[in-house]
CSV table of C-alpha atoms in Angstrom, one decimal:
chain,number,residue,atom,x,y,z
M,1,MET,CA,-8.3,16.0,11.4
M,2,TYR,CA,-11.4,16.2,13.8
M,3,ALA,CA,-11.1,14.5,17.2
M,4,PHE,CA,-12.2,10.9,17.6
M,5,GLU,CA,-12.1,8.2,20.2
M,6,TYR,CA,-9.5,5.5,19.6
M,7,HIS,CA,-9.8,1.8,20.3
M,8,LYS,CA,-7.4,-1.1,19.9
M,9,PRO,CA,-9.4,-4.3,20.4
M,10,SER,CA,-7.6,-7.5,21.2
M,11,SER,CA,-10.0,-9.9,19.4
M,12,VAL,CA,-12.1,-9.9,16.3
M,13,GLN,CA,-15.2,-10.3,18.5
M,14,ASP,CA,-14.3,-7.1,20.4
M,15,ALA,CA,-13.7,-5.3,17.1
M,16,VAL,CA,-17.1,-6.3,15.8
M,17,ALA,CA,-18.7,-5.3,19.1
M,18,ALA,CA,-17.1,-1.8,18.9
M,19,LEU,CA,-18.3,-1.5,15.3
M,20,SER,CA,-21.9,-2.2,16.4
M,21,ASP,CA,-21.8,-0.1,19.6
M,22,LYS,CA,-20.3,3.2,18.5
M,23,GLU,CA,-22.2,6.1,16.8
M,24,ASP,CA,-20.1,6.5,13.6
M,25,PRO,CA,-17.2,4.1,13.8
M,26,LYS,CA,-14.6,3.4,11.2
M,27,ILE,CA,-12.1,0.6,11.1
M,28,VAL,CA,-8.5,1.5,10.5
M,29,ALA,CA,-6.2,-1.2,9.1
M,30,GLY,CA,-3.0,0.4,7.5
M,31,GLY,CA,-4.7,3.8,7.4
M,32,MET,CA,-3.1,4.7,4.0
M,33,THR,CA,-6.4,5.9,2.6
M,34,LEU,CA,-8.4,6.6,5.8
M,35,LEU,CA,-5.9,8.9,7.5
M,36,PRO,CA,-5.4,11.2,4.5
M,37,THR,CA,-9.2,11.3,4.1
M,38,MET,CA,-9.6,12.3,7.7
M,39,LYS,CA,-6.9,15.0,7.4
M,40,GLN,CA,-8.9,16.5,4.6
M,41,ARG,CA,-12.0,16.3,6.8
M,42,LEU,CA,-13.7,14.2,4.1
M,43,ALA,CA,-14.3,11.6,6.8
M,44,SER,CA,-14.9,12.4,10.5
M,45,PRO,CA,-15.6,9.1,12.3
M,46,SER,CA,-16.6,9.3,16.0
M,47,ASP,CA,-14.5,6.3,16.8
M,48,LEU,CA,-11.5,4.6,15.2
M,49,ILE,CA,-11.1,0.9,15.7
M,50,ASP,CA,-7.5,-0.1,15.1
M,51,LEU,CA,-7.0,-3.7,13.9
M,52,GLY,CA,-3.2,-3.4,14.6
M,53,GLY,CA,-3.6,-5.5,17.8
M,54,LEU,CA,-4.9,-8.6,16.0
M,55,PRO,CA,-1.9,-10.7,14.9
M,56,GLU,CA,-4.3,-13.5,13.9
M,57,LEU,CA,-5.3,-11.4,10.9
M,58,VAL,CA,-1.8,-11.3,9.6
M,59,GLY,CA,-0.2,-14.0,7.5
M,60,ILE,CA,-0.3,-16.1,4.4
M,61,ARG,CA,-1.1,-19.8,4.2
M,62,GLU,CA,-1.7,-22.4,1.5
M,63,GLU,CA,-5.0,-24.3,2.0
M,64,GLY,CA,-5.7,-27.0,-0.5
M,65,ASN,CA,-5.6,-25.4,-3.9
M,66,SER,CA,-5.9,-21.8,-2.6
M,67,LEU,CA,-3.9,-19.1,-0.8
M,68,VAL,CA,-5.5,-17.5,2.3
M,69,ILE,CA,-4.2,-14.1,3.0
M,70,GLY,CA,-5.1,-12.5,6.4
M,71,ALA,CA,-6.8,-9.1,6.2
M,72,MET,CA,-4.0,-7.2,8.0
M,73,THR,CA,-1.2,-8.6,5.8
M,74,THR,CA,0.6,-5.7,4.2
M,75,HIS,CA,1.3,-5.3,0.5
M,76,ALA,CA,5.0,-5.6,1.2
M,77,GLU,CA,4.5,-9.0,2.9
M,78,VAL,CA,2.4,-10.3,0.0
M,79,ALA,CA,4.9,-9.0,-2.5
M,80,ARG,CA,7.9,-10.7,-0.9
M,81,ASN,CA,6.2,-13.9,0.3
M,82,GLU,CA,7.7,-17.0,-1.3
M,83,THR,CA,4.5,-19.0,-1.4
M,84,VAL,CA,2.7,-16.2,-3.2
M,85,GLN,CA,5.7,-15.8,-5.6
M,86,ALA,CA,5.6,-19.5,-6.3
M,87,ARG,CA,1.8,-20.1,-6.5
M,88,ILE,CA,0.4,-16.8,-7.9
M,89,PRO,CA,3.3,-14.7,-9.0
M,90,ALA,CA,1.0,-12.2,-10.7
M,91,LEU,CA,-0.5,-11.4,-7.2
M,92,ALA,CA,3.0,-10.8,-5.7
M,93,LYS,CA,3.8,-8.5,-8.6
M,94,LEU,CA,0.6,-6.6,-8.2
M,95,ALA,CA,1.1,-6.1,-4.5
M,96,GLY,CA,4.7,-4.9,-5.2
M,97,GLY,CA,3.4,-2.3,-7.6
M,98,ILE,CA,1.0,-0.6,-5.2
M,99,GLY,CA,1.9,3.0,-4.1
M,100,ASP,CA,5.5,3.2,-2.9
M,101,PRO,CA,7.6,1.1,-0.5
M,102,GLN,CA,6.5,3.1,2.6
M,103,VAL,CA,2.9,2.8,1.7
M,104,ARG,CA,3.4,-1.0,1.1
M,105,HIS,CA,4.8,-1.3,4.6
M,106,ARG,CA,1.5,-0.1,6.1
M,107,GLY,CA,-1.3,-0.7,3.6
M,108,THR,CA,-3.1,-4.0,3.9
M,109,ILE,CA,-5.1,-6.2,1.6
M,110,GLY,CA,-8.2,-6.1,3.9
M,111,GLY,CA,-8.1,-2.3,3.9
M,112,SER,CA,-7.8,-2.0,0.2
M,113,VAL,CA,-10.6,-4.5,-0.5
M,114,ALA,CA,-12.9,-2.9,2.1
M,115,ASN,CA,-12.3,0.6,0.7
M,116,ALA,CA,-13.0,-0.5,-2.9
M,117,ASP,CA,-11.3,2.4,-4.5
M,118,PRO,CA,-12.2,2.4,-8.2
M,119,ALA,CA,-8.4,2.7,-9.1
M,120,ALA,CA,-7.1,0.2,-6.5
M,121,ASP,CA,-5.1,-2.8,-7.7
M,122,TYR,CA,-6.3,-5.6,-5.4
M,123,PRO,CA,-10.0,-5.6,-6.6
M,124,ALA,CA,-8.7,-6.7,-10.1
M,125,ALA,CA,-6.9,-9.6,-8.6
M,126,LEU,CA,-9.9,-10.7,-6.5
M,127,LEU,CA,-12.3,-10.5,-9.4
M,128,GLY,CA,-9.8,-11.9,-11.9
M,129,LEU,CA,-8.9,-14.9,-9.7
M,130,GLY,CA,-12.5,-15.5,-8.6
M,131,ALA,CA,-11.4,-15.0,-4.9
M,132,ALA,CA,-13.6,-15.0,-1.9
M,133,VAL,CA,-13.7,-12.3,0.8
M,134,ILE,CA,-13.9,-14.0,4.2
M,135,THR,CA,-15.6,-12.0,7.0
M,136,ASN,CA,-16.5,-12.6,10.6
M,137,GLN,CA,-19.9,-13.8,9.3
M,138,ARG,CA,-19.5,-15.4,5.9
M,139,GLU,CA,-17.6,-15.8,2.6
M,140,ILE,CA,-18.5,-13.4,-0.2
M,141,ALA,CA,-17.5,-14.2,-3.8
M,142,ALA,CA,-15.6,-11.4,-5.4
M,143,ASP,CA,-18.3,-11.3,-8.2
M,144,ASP,CA,-20.8,-10.2,-5.5
M,145,PHE,CA,-18.5,-8.2,-3.3
M,146,PHE,CA,-17.6,-5.1,-5.4
M,147,VAL,CA,-20.9,-3.2,-5.8
M,148,ASP,CA,-20.0,0.3,-7.0
M,149,LEU,CA,-17.7,3.3,-6.3
M,150,PHE,CA,-16.3,2.7,-2.8
M,151,GLU,CA,-19.3,0.4,-2.2
M,152,THR,CA,-19.1,-3.3,-1.2
M,153,ALA,CA,-21.5,-6.0,0.0
M,154,LEU,CA,-20.2,-5.6,3.5
M,155,GLU,CA,-22.8,-5.0,6.2
M,156,PRO,CA,-22.1,-2.1,8.6
M,157,SER,CA,-20.8,-4.3,11.4
M,158,GLU,CA,-19.1,-6.8,9.2
M,159,LEU,CA,-15.3,-7.3,9.3
M,160,ILE,CA,-13.0,-8.8,6.7
M,161,THR,CA,-10.7,-11.3,8.2
M,162,ALA,CA,-9.0,-12.8,5.1
M,163,VAL,CA,-9.2,-13.3,1.4
M,164,ARG,CA,-9.1,-16.7,-0.3
M,165,PHE,CA,-7.5,-16.9,-3.7
M,166,PRO,CA,-7.9,-20.1,-5.8
M,167,ILE,CA,-4.5,-20.9,-7.3
M,168,PRO,CA,-4.8,-20.4,-11.1
M,169,GLN,CA,-3.1,-22.4,-13.9
M,170,ARG,CA,-1.6,-19.0,-14.9
M,171,ALA,CA,-2.3,-15.4,-14.4
M,172,GLY,CA,-0.9,-12.0,-15.4
M,173,TYR,CA,-1.5,-8.4,-14.3
M,174,SER,CA,-0.7,-5.2,-16.3
M,175,LYS,CA,-1.4,-1.7,-15.2
M,176,PHE,CA,-1.0,1.7,-16.7
M,177,PRO,CA,-0.2,3.6,-13.5
M,178,ASN,CA,-0.8,7.2,-12.7
M,179,PRO,CA,2.8,8.4,-12.6
M,180,ALA,CA,2.3,10.3,-9.4
M,181,SER,CA,0.1,8.1,-7.3
M,182,ARG,CA,0.8,4.7,-8.9
M,183,TYR,CA,-3.0,4.1,-8.8
M,184,ALA,CA,-4.2,2.3,-11.9
M,185,ILE,CA,-5.5,4.5,-14.7
M,186,VAL,CA,-6.4,1.1,-16.1
M,187,GLY,CA,-5.2,-2.2,-14.8
M,188,VAL,CA,-6.2,-5.6,-16.2
M,189,PHE,CA,-5.9,-9.0,-14.4
M,190,VAL,CA,-6.2,-12.1,-16.6
M,191,ALA,CA,-6.3,-15.6,-15.2
M,192,GLN,CA,-6.7,-19.1,-16.5
M,193,THR,CA,-8.5,-20.9,-13.7
M,194,ASP,CA,-10.1,-24.3,-13.2
M,195,GLY,CA,-13.4,-22.5,-13.7
M,196,GLY,CA,-12.4,-20.9,-17.0
M,197,VAL,CA,-10.6,-17.7,-18.1
M,198,ARG,CA,-11.4,-14.5,-16.2
M,199,VAL,CA,-10.5,-11.0,-17.2
M,200,ALA,CA,-11.0,-8.2,-14.6
M,201,VAL,CA,-10.5,-4.5,-15.2
M,202,THR,CA,-9.8,-1.8,-12.5
M,203,GLY,CA,-9.4,1.9,-12.8
M,204,ALA,CA,-11.7,2.3,-15.8
M,205,LYS,CA,-15.2,2.5,-14.2
M,206,GLY,CA,-16.8,3.2,-10.8
M,207,SER,CA,-16.0,-0.4,-9.8
M,208,VAL,CA,-13.9,-3.3,-11.1
M,209,PHE,CA,-15.6,-5.4,-13.8
M,210,ARG,CA,-15.2,-8.4,-16.1
M,211,VAL,CA,-14.9,-8.4,-19.9
M,212,THR,CA,-16.7,-11.6,-21.0
M,213,GLU,CA,-16.0,-11.1,-24.7
M,214,MET,CA,-12.2,-11.3,-23.9
M,215,GLU,CA,-12.8,-14.3,-21.6
M,216,GLN,CA,-14.5,-16.2,-24.3
M,217,ALA,CA,-11.8,-15.3,-26.9
M,218,LEU,CA,-9.0,-16.4,-24.5
M,219,ALA,CA,-10.8,-19.6,-23.6
M,220,SER,CA,-10.5,-20.8,-27.2
M,221,ASN,CA,-7.0,-19.4,-27.7
M,222,PHE,CA,-5.0,-18.0,-24.8
M,223,SER,CA,-2.8,-15.5,-26.5
M,224,PRO,CA,-2.4,-11.7,-26.7
M,225,GLU,CA,-3.7,-11.7,-30.3
M,226,SER,CA,-7.1,-13.1,-29.1
M,227,VAL,CA,-7.9,-9.8,-27.3
M,228,ALA,CA,-6.0,-7.4,-29.6
M,229,ASN,CA,-9.1,-6.5,-31.6
M,230,ILE,CA,-11.7,-6.6,-28.8
M,231,ARG,CA,-12.7,-3.0,-27.9
M,232,VAL,CA,-14.8,-2.1,-24.9
M,233,PRO,CA,-17.3,0.7,-25.1
M,234,ALA,CA,-16.1,4.1,-23.6
M,235,ASP,CA,-19.6,5.4,-22.7
M,236,ASP,CA,-19.6,4.6,-19.0
M,237,MET,CA,-15.9,4.8,-18.3
M,238,ASN,CA,-14.2,7.3,-16.0
M,239,SER,CA,-13.0,10.6,-17.5
M,240,ASP,CA,-10.8,12.9,-15.6
M,241,ILE,CA,-7.6,15.1,-15.9
M,242,HIS,CA,-5.5,11.9,-16.1
M,243,ALA,CA,-7.3,10.2,-18.9
M,244,SER,CA,-10.5,10.6,-21.0
M,245,SER,CA,-13.0,7.7,-21.2
M,246,GLU,CA,-11.9,7.0,-24.8
M,247,TYR,CA,-8.3,6.7,-23.7
M,248,ARG,CA,-9.2,4.4,-20.9
M,249,ALA,CA,-11.3,2.2,-23.2
M,250,HIS,CA,-8.2,2.0,-25.5
M,251,LEU,CA,-6.0,1.1,-22.6
M,252,VAL,CA,-8.2,-1.8,-21.5
M,253,THR,CA,-7.3,-3.6,-24.7
M,254,VAL,CA,-3.6,-2.7,-24.5
M,255,MET,CA,-3.3,-3.7,-20.8
M,256,ALA,CA,-5.3,-7.0,-21.5
M,257,LYS,CA,-2.8,-7.9,-24.2
M,258,ARG,CA,0.1,-7.3,-21.9
M,259,ALA,CA,-1.5,-9.2,-19.0
M,260,VAL,CA,-2.0,-12.2,-21.2
M,261,ALA,CA,1.6,-12.0,-22.4
M,262,ALA,CA,2.7,-11.7,-18.7
M,263,ALA,CA,0.6,-14.8,-17.9
M,264,GLU,CA,2.3,-16.7,-20.7
M,265,GLY,CA,5.6,-15.9,-19.0
B,1,MET,CA,-6.2,11.4,26.1
B,2,LEU,CA,-4.3,8.3,25.4
B,3,ARG,CA,-1.1,7.0,27.0
B,4,VAL,CA,1.4,5.9,24.4
B,5,SER,CA,4.8,4.4,24.9
B,6,MET,CA,7.5,3.5,22.4
B,7,THR,CA,11.2,3.0,22.0
B,8,ILE,CA,12.7,5.8,20.0
B,9,ASN,CA,16.4,5.5,19.0
B,10,GLY,CA,16.8,3.1,21.8
B,11,LYS,CA,15.2,5.3,24.5
B,12,GLN,CA,11.8,4.7,26.0
B,13,ALA,CA,9.3,7.6,25.7
B,14,THR,CA,5.9,7.6,27.3
B,15,LYS,CA,3.4,10.5,26.9
B,16,GLU,CA,-0.3,11.4,27.1
B,17,VAL,CA,-1.5,12.3,23.6
B,18,GLU,CA,-4.8,13.1,21.9
B,19,PRO,CA,-5.9,10.2,19.7
B,20,ARG,CA,-5.5,12.2,16.6
B,21,THR,CA,-1.8,13.0,17.2
B,22,LEU,CA,0.2,11.8,14.2
B,23,LEU,CA,3.5,10.0,14.8
B,24,VAL,CA,5.4,12.9,13.2
B,25,GLN,CA,3.8,15.4,15.6
B,26,PHE,CA,4.6,13.1,18.5
B,27,LEU,CA,8.3,13.1,17.4
B,28,ARG,CA,8.6,16.7,16.6
B,29,GLU,CA,6.3,18.5,19.0
B,30,HIS,CA,6.1,16.2,22.0
B,31,LEU,CA,9.7,14.9,21.9
B,32,GLY,CA,11.5,17.7,20.1
B,33,LEU,CA,13.0,15.4,17.5
B,34,THR,CA,12.7,17.8,14.6
B,35,GLY,CA,15.1,16.0,12.3
B,36,THR,CA,12.0,14.3,10.8
B,37,HIS,CA,10.4,16.8,8.5
B,38,VAL,CA,6.8,17.4,7.4
B,39,GLY,CA,6.7,18.2,3.7
B,40,CYS,CA,3.4,17.6,2.0
B,41,ASP,CA,1.5,16.1,5.0
B,42,THR,CA,-0.3,13.9,2.4
B,43,SER,CA,2.0,10.8,2.4
B,44,GLN,CA,3.4,11.6,-1.0
B,45,CYS,CA,6.7,13.4,-0.5
B,46,GLY,CA,8.5,11.1,2.0
B,47,ALA,CA,10.3,13.9,4.1
B,48,CYS,CA,8.7,12.3,7.2
B,49,VAL,CA,10.0,8.7,6.7
B,50,VAL,CA,11.1,6.9,9.9
B,51,HIS,CA,11.5,3.3,10.7
B,52,VAL,CA,8.8,1.5,12.7
B,53,ASN,CA,9.7,-2.0,13.8
B,54,GLY,CA,12.3,-2.1,11.1
B,55,ASN,CA,10.3,-0.9,8.1
B,56,SER,CA,10.4,2.6,6.6
B,57,VAL,CA,7.0,4.3,6.8
B,58,LYS,CA,5.6,7.8,6.4
B,59,SER,CA,5.2,9.2,9.9
B,60,CYS,CA,2.7,11.8,8.7
B,61,THR,CA,0.2,9.0,7.9
B,62,LEU,CA,0.4,7.0,11.1
B,63,LEU,CA,-1.2,7.9,14.4
B,64,ALA,CA,1.1,7.9,17.5
B,65,ALA,CA,-1.5,5.5,19.0
B,66,GLN,CA,-0.9,3.0,16.1
B,67,ALA,CA,2.8,3.0,16.9
B,68,ASP,CA,2.2,2.3,20.6
B,69,GLY,CA,4.8,-0.3,21.8
B,70,ALA,CA,6.8,0.0,18.6
B,71,GLU,CA,10.6,0.4,18.0
B,72,ILE,CA,11.2,3.7,16.2
B,73,THR,CA,14.3,4.9,14.5
B,74,THR,CA,14.6,8.5,13.3
B,75,ILE,CA,17.3,10.4,11.5
B,76,GLU,CA,18.7,11.4,14.9
B,77,GLY,CA,19.2,7.7,15.7
B,78,LEU,CA,21.5,6.9,12.8
B,79,ALA,CA,24.9,8.4,13.9
B,80,GLN,CA,26.8,6.3,16.4
B,81,ASN,CA,29.3,7.9,18.8
B,82,GLY,CA,29.4,11.0,16.8
B,83,GLU,CA,30.1,9.1,13.6
B,84,MET,CA,27.7,9.5,10.7
B,85,HIS,CA,26.0,6.4,9.3
B,86,PRO,CA,27.6,5.4,6.0
B,87,VAL,CA,24.5,6.6,4.1
B,88,GLN,CA,24.7,10.0,5.8
B,89,ALA,CA,28.4,10.2,5.0
B,90,ALA,CA,27.8,9.2,1.4
B,91,PHE,CA,25.1,11.9,1.0
B,92,ARG,CA,27.6,14.5,2.1
B,93,GLU,CA,30.5,13.1,0.1
B,94,HIS,CA,28.4,12.8,-3.2
B,95,HIS,CA,26.5,16.0,-2.8
B,96,GLY,CA,23.2,14.1,-2.4
B,97,LEU,CA,21.4,17.2,-1.2
B,98,GLN,CA,21.0,20.8,-1.9
B,99,CYS,CA,18.4,22.5,0.3
B,100,GLY,CA,18.4,19.4,2.6
B,101,PHE,CA,14.6,19.4,3.3
B,102,CYS,CA,14.0,16.0,1.9
B,103,THR,CA,17.2,14.6,3.1
B,104,PRO,CA,16.1,13.0,6.4
B,105,GLY,CA,13.4,11.0,4.6
B,106,MET,CA,15.7,10.1,1.7
B,107,VAL,CA,18.4,8.8,4.1
B,108,MET,CA,15.9,6.8,6.2
B,109,SER,CA,14.4,5.2,3.0
B,110,ALA,CA,17.9,4.4,1.7
B,111,VAL,CA,19.0,2.8,5.0
B,112,ASP,CA,15.9,0.6,4.9
B,113,LEU,CA,16.6,-0.3,1.2
B,114,LEU,CA,20.2,-1.3,2.0
B,115,LYS,CA,19.1,-3.4,4.9
B,116,LYS,CA,16.7,-5.4,2.6
B,117,ASN,CA,18.9,-5.4,-0.5
B,118,ALA,CA,22.7,-4.9,0.1
B,119,SER,CA,23.4,-4.6,-3.6
B,120,PRO,CA,20.6,-2.7,-5.3
B,121,SER,CA,20.8,-1.9,-9.0
B,122,GLU,CA,20.3,1.7,-10.1
B,123,THR,CA,16.8,0.8,-11.2
B,124,GLU,CA,16.0,-0.7,-7.8
B,125,ILE,CA,17.3,2.4,-6.0
B,126,ARG,CA,15.2,4.7,-8.2
B,127,GLU,CA,12.1,2.5,-7.8
B,128,TRP,CA,12.6,2.4,-4.0
B,129,LEU,CA,12.7,6.2,-3.9
B,130,GLU,CA,9.3,6.4,-5.6
B,131,GLY,CA,7.8,7.8,-2.4
B,132,ASN,CA,10.6,10.3,-1.7
B,133,ILE,CA,10.4,13.6,-3.6
B,134,CYS,CA,13.4,15.9,-4.0
B,135,ARG,CA,12.9,19.2,-5.8
B,136,CYS,CA,16.5,20.3,-6.0
B,137,THR,CA,18.9,17.6,-7.0
B,138,GLY,CA,17.3,15.8,-9.9
B,139,TYR,CA,18.0,12.6,-7.9
B,140,HIS,CA,21.3,11.7,-9.7
B,141,ASN,CA,23.6,12.4,-6.8
B,142,ILE,CA,21.2,10.8,-4.3
B,143,VAL,CA,21.4,7.6,-6.4
B,144,LYS,CA,25.1,7.9,-6.6
B,145,ALA,CA,25.3,8.4,-2.8
B,146,ILE,CA,23.2,5.3,-2.1
B,147,GLN,CA,25.4,3.2,-4.5
B,148,ALA,CA,28.5,4.5,-2.8
B,149,ALA,CA,27.0,3.7,0.7
B,150,ALA,CA,26.1,0.2,-0.5
B,151,ASN,CA,29.7,-0.4,-1.6
B,152,GLU,CA,31.0,1.0,1.6
B,153,MET,CA,28.7,-1.1,3.8
B,154,ARG,CA,29.4,-4.3,1.9
B,155,GLY,CA,33.1,-3.6,2.8
């Protein structure tokens, strides 16, 4: 790891100021992706801005018909939180399936969302539930937030403070994990929301995406059979040593069926 | 340089460190607590697991600076008055180790599990050990040891 300057701001305002002032700063939340990346010298920020001193970014609260989860809330906290388990059990299950217990004790929702790893779990939940990313400046709909591989709509000096999840009528998540890393080879999040049915897929392409054909089929009949014969094209899907694009395309249908079955309970 | 201060196994430690110092380096190289091991150094193997503020974490993927002010427990902090912790005793009794390299991390993960779930099923134990890799035992005796420790600790 190359040397860097370390800062631990005590307010969101100070964190944003540090982001704007420094030459090549990076925010560290849990550090579960950033620190390994820095060790491999794939990232060499001039300054690390640690959000660990901002307790106001930690916590889960119910606000009207939605759950607001602070950016520094860990995966373990989301997984075991009783409000999340009661209101959006699929989200608690998703958080409890990220990495391993030690990673879940450090990794945060804000860090995962900002990183926008193509195989991360949370992006599927955000897009599938029609969540909003709350920053120090604005709210960004999940549909507009995830742009491409590790690319989001965040401005360079913008900081995620929380994520707002509308509570769905029902939702389910199913992933085919890489057996070593537990990242999604393909993960599908299905939700029946007040705004209609949403189907979001992670792991299969450069960024999370929705499958409108499945959403329409499920809107008229919410059952696994409705998506069983809907195939997605493999052309622009990821292909690597873990799975070919054709295999991933096949998995999208299988995981969608299982996610619908999970949502049915 | 940064000044970091934390409570390790009940004792206060304060040192000047480079910002890039990992918690595991701080423990091993600055404090001489070499019971915590570095296996893969990529947060996969779990040999470096310690407790930070009551949760098991991988100390190779945490800066010492991030742990400033925290309460840390390492494998050296488990035994009390020369008596092994029930999890350590169970690992010895049930042959839950062969080469022993992964053992500090395995034990620290298991202690955290039993604190959160006093009666884990075999499946829950195996799922909890997802982030701890052992290349010798095939895990069976590790699982047996944790089950035995759970029984012992429930009394």
